[in-house]
XYZ file of C-alpha atoms in Angstrom:
498
model
C 72.954 148.707 199.612
C 71.506 147.930 196.228
C 74.850 148.751 194.631
C 76.616 146.270 196.888
C 74.065 143.586 196.139
C 74.432 144.218 192.436
C 78.218 143.928 192.676
C 77.933 140.668 194.547
C 75.500 139.369 191.931
C 77.884 140.288 189.123
C 80.748 138.592 190.937
C 78.651 135.471 191.363
C 77.688 135.473 187.698
C 81.337 135.949 186.702
C 82.358 133.014 188.904
C 79.648 130.848 187.314
C 80.880 131.762 183.848
C 84.490 130.944 184.797
C 83.462 127.593 186.207
C 81.403 126.853 183.120
C 84.321 127.767 180.853
C 86.735 125.643 182.853
C 84.345 122.688 182.812
C 83.889 123.126 179.086
C 87.653 123.132 178.502
C 87.975 120.093 180.746
C 85.447 118.242 178.629
C 87.521 119.019 175.542
C 90.633 117.337 176.949
C 91.796 114.287 175.000
C 94.229 111.620 176.103
C 97.322 110.895 174.007
C 99.548 107.863 174.521
C 102.970 107.947 172.877
C 104.811 104.651 172.497
C 108.558 105.126 172.858
C 111.413 103.334 171.114
C 111.849 100.843 173.955
C 108.095 100.011 173.895
C 107.357 101.906 177.113
C 104.588 104.506 176.988
C 104.081 108.120 178.036
C 100.613 109.647 178.294
C 99.346 113.220 178.517
C 96.164 115.226 177.979
C 95.763 117.744 175.179
C 93.176 120.309 174.165
C 91.364 120.535 170.851
C 93.713 123.227 169.530
C 96.966 121.729 170.901
C 99.545 121.540 168.111
C 101.832 118.638 167.317
C 104.921 120.476 168.584
C 103.561 120.177 172.142
C 103.739 116.369 172.033
C 107.233 116.373 170.538
C 108.456 118.784 173.225
C 106.734 116.684 175.893
C 108.661 113.560 174.877
C 111.966 115.402 174.489
C 111.528 116.859 177.986
C 110.775 113.354 179.259
C 114.146 112.192 177.911
C 115.977 115.501 178.502
C 116.803 115.302 174.778
C 118.405 118.313 173.084
C 119.286 116.868 169.656
C 115.593 116.455 168.943
C 115.411 117.472 165.289
C 116.132 113.925 164.097
C 112.921 112.656 165.703
C 109.211 112.813 165.006
C 105.880 111.363 166.076
C 104.136 108.938 163.775
C 100.618 107.555 163.772
C 98.556 105.139 161.689
C 95.038 106.098 160.593
C 92.037 103.714 160.413
C 92.921 102.931 156.782
C 96.369 101.669 157.884
C 98.041 104.702 156.307
C 101.064 106.063 158.145
C 101.486 109.775 158.834
C 104.051 111.982 160.518
C 102.428 114.356 162.990
C 102.735 117.929 161.704
C 104.192 120.070 164.525
C 102.484 123.220 163.233
C 98.909 121.923 163.025
C 96.383 121.023 165.740
C 96.583 117.348 166.637
C 92.815 116.805 166.604
C 92.571 118.060 163.003
C 95.200 115.581 161.825
C 93.716 112.498 163.446
C 91.017 110.560 161.583
C 90.165 108.385 164.584
C 88.495 109.243 167.863
C 90.392 109.871 171.113
C 92.181 108.490 173.023
C 94.999 108.741 170.487
C 97.959 106.373 170.203
C 101.166 107.481 168.479
C 104.816 106.439 168.244
C 108.025 108.381 168.876
C 110.481 107.417 166.115
C 113.565 108.589 164.227
C 112.327 110.650 161.283
C 115.623 111.847 159.777
C 118.558 109.440 160.167
C 121.838 111.259 160.926
C 124.144 111.117 157.918
C 127.261 110.982 160.111
C 126.803 109.309 163.526
C 130.240 110.656 164.528
C 128.736 114.154 164.618
C 126.027 113.234 167.136
C 127.101 115.049 170.294
C 125.354 113.191 173.121
C 125.263 109.542 174.144
C 121.508 109.823 174.793
C 120.833 110.659 171.130
C 123.020 107.776 169.973
C 121.178 105.394 172.286
C 117.780 106.405 170.872
C 119.114 105.988 167.321
C 120.456 102.564 168.342
C 116.963 101.554 169.509
C 115.528 102.663 166.154
C 118.140 100.713 164.175
C 117.453 97.684 166.335
C 113.751 97.948 165.409
C 114.648 98.352 161.727
C 116.696 95.152 161.872
C 113.947 93.189 163.587
C 111.259 94.351 161.142
C 113.344 93.557 158.067
C 113.947 97.142 156.944
C 117.748 97.074 157.209
C 119.228 94.620 154.722
C 122.814 93.430 154.776
C 125.175 90.559 154.028
C 125.593 87.547 156.289
C 128.848 88.907 157.743
C 127.361 92.332 158.462
C 124.252 90.742 160.004
C 126.441 88.698 162.367
C 128.379 91.799 163.432
C 125.198 93.814 164.038
C 123.730 90.967 166.055
C 126.887 90.666 168.160
C 126.828 94.420 168.889
C 123.255 94.117 170.172
C 124.174 91.168 172.396
C 127.255 92.974 173.757
C 125.233 96.142 174.455
C 122.560 94.244 176.371
C 124.460 91.602 178.388
C 128.085 92.735 178.258
C 131.038 90.365 177.932
C 130.546 86.649 177.393
C 130.755 84.724 180.671
C 130.796 80.891 180.422
C 129.362 80.637 183.948
C 126.321 82.770 183.072
C 125.816 82.055 179.395
C 125.058 78.469 178.329
C 125.880 77.140 174.877
C 122.529 78.151 173.410
C 122.311 81.586 175.095
C 122.022 83.380 171.766
C 118.691 81.641 171.066
C 117.057 83.939 173.620
C 117.743 86.915 171.371
C 115.273 87.465 168.534
C 117.247 90.041 166.590
C 116.157 89.275 163.020
C 112.810 88.218 161.535
C 114.347 84.787 161.068
C 117.816 83.755 162.205
C 119.468 80.491 161.299
C 121.687 78.433 163.578
C 124.614 79.270 161.327
C 124.004 82.993 161.881
C 123.647 82.492 165.639
C 126.958 80.605 165.802
C 128.687 83.454 163.966
C 127.168 86.020 166.348
C 128.483 84.013 169.295
C 131.996 83.906 167.784
C 132.097 87.683 167.333
C 130.573 88.347 170.743
C 133.110 86.127 172.513
C 136.208 87.433 170.773
C 135.936 90.742 168.893
C 133.713 92.786 171.218
C 135.038 91.812 174.641
C 135.521 94.773 176.957
C 133.174 97.123 175.103
C 130.711 99.111 177.216
C 127.053 99.360 176.096
C 127.717 102.851 174.697
C 130.695 101.645 172.620
C 128.838 98.579 171.305
C 125.859 100.748 170.334
C 128.144 103.213 168.584
C 129.842 100.424 166.608
C 126.395 99.227 165.498
C 125.559 102.734 164.267
C 128.800 102.986 162.300
C 128.132 99.673 160.556
C 124.421 100.346 159.950
C 124.954 103.793 158.449
C 127.257 102.286 155.765
C 124.447 100.019 154.438
C 122.313 100.883 151.426
C 119.025 100.613 153.318
C 120.094 102.718 156.317
C 117.231 105.100 157.062
C 115.002 103.735 154.289
C 111.314 103.494 155.159
C 110.109 101.477 152.127
C 107.000 102.676 150.285
C 105.517 99.857 148.143
C 104.664 100.920 144.573
C 104.537 99.626 141.005
C 106.660 101.086 138.251
C 105.465 101.906 134.732
C 105.766 98.213 133.738
C 103.714 96.991 136.703
C 106.728 95.585 138.567
C 106.574 95.751 142.375
C 109.035 98.360 143.573
C 109.964 99.951 146.889
C 110.776 103.647 147.099
C 112.577 105.401 149.913
C 114.669 108.387 150.960
C 118.125 108.608 152.495
C 120.577 111.379 153.294
C 122.077 110.847 149.818
C 118.846 111.013 147.856
C 115.889 109.109 146.416
C 116.326 105.316 146.210
C 114.441 102.616 144.311
C 114.610 98.895 145.130
C 113.390 95.869 143.216
C 113.833 92.746 145.287
C 117.012 93.194 147.320
C 118.707 95.187 144.574
C 118.942 98.956 144.497
C 118.248 99.983 140.906
C 118.277 103.777 141.377
C 120.006 106.273 143.634
C 119.134 109.782 142.524
C 120.985 112.389 144.537
C 119.071 115.335 145.924
C 120.741 118.024 143.741
C 119.623 116.091 140.619
C 115.918 116.071 141.584
C 114.120 119.070 140.075
C 110.653 118.279 141.343
C 108.461 115.645 142.974
C 104.728 115.713 142.281
C 101.685 113.465 142.397
C 98.256 113.142 140.794
C 95.877 110.814 142.599
C 97.751 107.504 142.920
C 100.587 108.465 140.525
C 103.926 109.780 141.814
C 106.434 111.523 139.523
C 110.102 112.336 140.108
C 111.595 114.826 137.644
C 115.360 114.281 137.303
C 117.949 116.450 135.546
C 121.335 114.771 135.025
C 123.963 116.012 132.540
C 121.393 118.359 130.981
C 119.109 115.391 130.288
C 115.630 115.534 131.807
C 113.949 112.280 132.883
C 110.606 111.655 134.575
C 110.259 108.524 136.711
C 106.670 107.434 137.328
C 105.314 105.108 140.020
C 101.842 104.036 141.114
C 100.741 103.630 144.730
C 97.771 101.711 146.126
C 95.798 104.756 147.321
C 95.840 108.556 146.876
C 96.627 108.891 150.601
C 99.698 106.667 150.228
C 100.822 108.743 147.238
C 100.464 112.024 149.116
C 102.378 110.581 152.091
C 105.175 109.447 149.740
C 105.333 112.932 148.199
C 105.310 114.735 151.542
C 108.077 112.494 152.931
C 110.139 113.266 149.821
C 109.652 117.010 150.198
C 110.718 116.884 153.858
C 113.754 114.669 153.283
C 114.993 116.750 150.359
C 114.664 119.935 152.412
C 116.399 118.402 155.450
C 119.383 116.890 153.649
C 119.885 119.150 150.629
C 119.919 122.716 151.916
C 122.544 124.500 154.000
C 120.031 126.758 155.771
C 116.335 126.437 156.561
C 115.800 129.918 155.090
C 116.557 128.412 151.648
C 113.590 126.026 151.870
C 110.612 127.098 149.766
C 106.974 126.105 149.536
C 106.467 123.381 146.942
C 103.365 122.211 145.111
C 102.334 118.899 143.627
C 101.026 120.647 140.522
C 101.597 120.208 136.832
C 101.791 123.166 134.471
C 98.057 123.921 134.170
C 96.563 123.079 137.550
C 97.599 123.639 141.152
C 97.589 120.923 143.777
C 98.761 120.359 147.340
C 101.180 122.870 148.825
C 103.674 122.146 151.554
C 106.703 123.756 153.156
C 109.098 122.021 155.533
C 109.521 124.317 158.543
C 112.147 122.633 160.751
C 115.927 122.843 160.892
C 118.010 121.282 158.131
C 120.755 118.697 158.751
C 123.672 121.155 158.670
C 121.948 123.420 161.184
C 121.253 120.450 163.458
C 124.937 119.424 163.422
C 126.013 123.026 164.137
C 123.560 123.269 167.046
C 124.840 119.950 168.431
C 128.419 121.171 168.420
C 127.399 124.108 170.651
C 125.816 121.991 173.407
C 127.694 122.797 176.614
C 125.737 121.005 179.355
C 126.817 117.987 181.345
C 125.556 114.919 179.432
C 122.338 113.505 180.906
C 122.376 110.015 182.362
C 121.205 107.374 179.917
C 118.673 104.996 181.431
C 118.870 101.876 179.320
C 115.709 99.824 179.397
C 115.881 96.233 180.529
C 114.131 94.811 177.493
C 113.477 91.043 177.466
C 115.870 89.342 175.051
C 113.135 87.390 173.295
C 110.021 88.826 171.748
C 106.731 86.982 171.994
C 106.082 84.302 169.419
C 102.879 86.137 168.504
C 104.795 89.271 167.550
C 107.461 87.313 165.691
C 105.010 85.186 163.717
C 103.261 88.304 162.455
C 106.429 89.393 160.650
C 107.248 88.569 157.047
C 109.966 85.919 157.092
C 113.274 86.907 155.518
C 115.993 84.365 154.726
C 119.247 85.589 156.193
C 121.674 83.859 153.784
C 121.655 86.334 152.085
C 118.795 88.687 152.957
C 115.908 88.724 150.539
C 113.729 91.537 149.078
C 113.115 94.756 150.932
C 109.557 93.978 152.053
C 108.175 96.187 154.835
C 106.824 93.910 157.542
C 103.670 94.856 159.428
C 104.856 96.708 162.516
C 103.432 96.237 165.971
C 102.004 99.749 166.010
C 99.961 98.986 162.885
C 98.575 95.824 164.505
C 97.427 97.722 167.576
C 96.044 100.601 165.519
C 93.775 98.028 163.841
C 91.513 98.499 166.861
C 90.849 102.027 165.640
C 89.878 100.662 162.247
C 87.385 98.284 163.842
C 85.742 101.204 165.652
C 85.522 103.157 162.409
C 83.983 100.178 160.624
C 81.306 99.971 163.308
C 80.500 103.648 162.800
C 80.352 103.176 159.035
C 78.016 100.205 159.460
C 75.724 102.298 161.636
C 75.700 105.074 159.037
C 74.911 102.573 156.273
C 72.028 101.151 158.301
C 70.669 104.643 158.890
C 71.030 105.480 155.200
C 69.191 102.281 154.165
C 66.339 103.067 156.558
C 66.068 106.569 155.164
C 66.043 105.328 151.571
C 63.382 102.772 152.416
C 61.100 105.442 153.877
C 61.673 107.751 150.930
C 60.836 104.951 148.496
C 57.408 104.503 150.060
C 56.342 108.122 149.689
C 53.535 109.058 147.308
C 54.643 109.837 143.773
C 52.974 113.242 143.598
C 54.686 114.372 146.790
C 57.971 113.241 145.288
C 57.423 115.230 142.080
C 56.579 118.395 144.002
C 59.623 118.115 146.241
C 61.849 117.201 143.288
C 60.931 120.375 141.377
C 61.728 122.490 144.439
C 64.995 120.622 144.985
C 66.022 121.177 141.371
C 65.525 124.936 141.657
C 67.444 125.118 144.926
C 70.275 122.975 143.492
C 70.646 125.196 140.427
C 70.768 128.258 142.662
C 73.405 126.698 144.916
C 75.570 125.725 141.936
C 75.992 129.374 140.935
C 77.209 130.124 144.474
C 79.219 126.991 145.295
C 80.995 126.470 141.962
C 83.088 129.682 142.191
C 83.893 128.883 145.842
C 84.979 125.367 144.873
C 87.300 126.722 142.181
C 88.789 129.177 144.685
C 89.419 126.301 147.117
C 90.995 124.045 144.483
C 93.004 126.421 142.349
C 93.711 129.723 144.113
C 96.595 130.797 146.356
C 94.255 132.695 148.667
C 95.115 131.624 152.215
C 92.134 132.926 154.194
C 91.734 131.073 157.491
C 88.347 129.485 156.787
C 89.507 128.343 153.313
C 92.634 126.854 154.885
C 90.532 124.899 157.396
C 88.299 123.522 154.624
C 91.363 122.398 152.648
C 92.652 120.451 155.677
C 89.484 118.370 156.155
C 89.696 114.655 155.185
C 86.539 114.989 153.045
C 88.043 117.772 150.943
C 91.346 115.887 150.523
C 89.471 112.752 149.447
C 87.438 114.742 146.879
C 90.614 116.469 145.661
C 92.676 113.267 145.265
C 90.054 110.758 144.071
C 87.818 112.916 141.869
C 89.256 116.326 141.060
C 92.839 115.287 140.259
C 91.804 112.600 137.716
C 89.306 115.027 136.138
C 91.802 117.849 135.746
C 94.402 115.403 134.406
C 91.899 114.278 131.762
C 91.081 117.912 130.903
C 94.777 118.761 130.626
C 95.282 115.900 128.168
C 92.290 117.024 126.096
C 93.470 120.657 126.063
C 96.986 119.592 125.095
C 95.637 117.365 122.279
C 93.435 120.188 120.972
C 96.374 122.630 120.994
C 98.583 120.150 119.130
C 95.871 119.638 116.482
C 95.440 123.419 116.122
C 99.182 123.999 115.803
C 99.613 121.218 113.243
C 96.802 122.603 111.095
């Protein structure tokens, strides 16, 4: 009897523990909203340890998308810095804001040859991305090319011109460019009426892709910088290589095989180039260390994706100079050639493409927030503030409120400390000094291991991924080690000369 009672008690206790565990896991669920290319949204719940690959797979399953390696998920942190979600890391450890999280599904690697895209669905999603690039001023082109692109969009969305349905000013309902003149609209109408008649949405979209991929700024996500002379410059990456723009003129195209290394120190980004046995270092300065690291990481990923024939050839790279070690990163996805090969082997019946019925005109609020670009011809490559950045500003406001609360708490604490008796302060200060000296002997070696070693123990890896450690590394440690390297180099030169 007692044995049976004991068994029942254990079963009850086990059930309580299971319920407690399930409730605990439920409390850890976080909501993610992913904004798609047509501005619709998909939401799901994630756990604390859910990795980025889960969200990417979730969206690809939503679309029934197989050629998914061209795409990624992007988010904007409270400091307005863009990031690509790392598929191999937990989502919660990458986000600097509090849940619920808002992210965007976007094209990350632009296909070098649209003809080799196998499925209409993939081409349609790329079309939506190009359409966004045009509207936000990222894809620059001549007047004639702009008119053709605009006509393709009109043909894809309303079909053939019909005088009974389309009044004389029907093109005014389409806000395709940041600013479009009447002359440009008239040219779009001419092409739409004559050259594109009879084309299905799929054909019109494909013609847009063929034209867009021939332009210099196809696939360029411009990173604002200053060059060594202080001139405003925009850097970007394409399938061909690293590109540099000043105004609307491309001043550099450095092909991927010619780039030996990309590295950064704090806010300074370096590209080491070897052409015809001549080594050159191009140097640029970003606004923040976070922007510089993002620029470097995007470069590492793009070079790996477009340069190599197999993903097994991709190696871990560092942002280091000769003396010190810095950030390490390895691109872990497929490379472009592998993606094309995988596409050619797709055997399924093509999925149905559900084209969104997007309103032709965007709201005046959204349009007025864009930087105005004169279309005759297009002006400098200036990245306009995107709608996702505007909405992510809400996250920044929440963070500012938290910071204000922390500052108020800190001021109150300092006020109380300032009113303490002097003798109590001296006693506590002497104890604090002894404890601090003791901690230095323990923490200093650990700090050096974190900053300079290749040891990849799990708890060290987690510390390296924290925002506080990255801020210390980029804003304080990198400048200090750069200064030390210069001093050491100067001392060695003096010693050698003597």
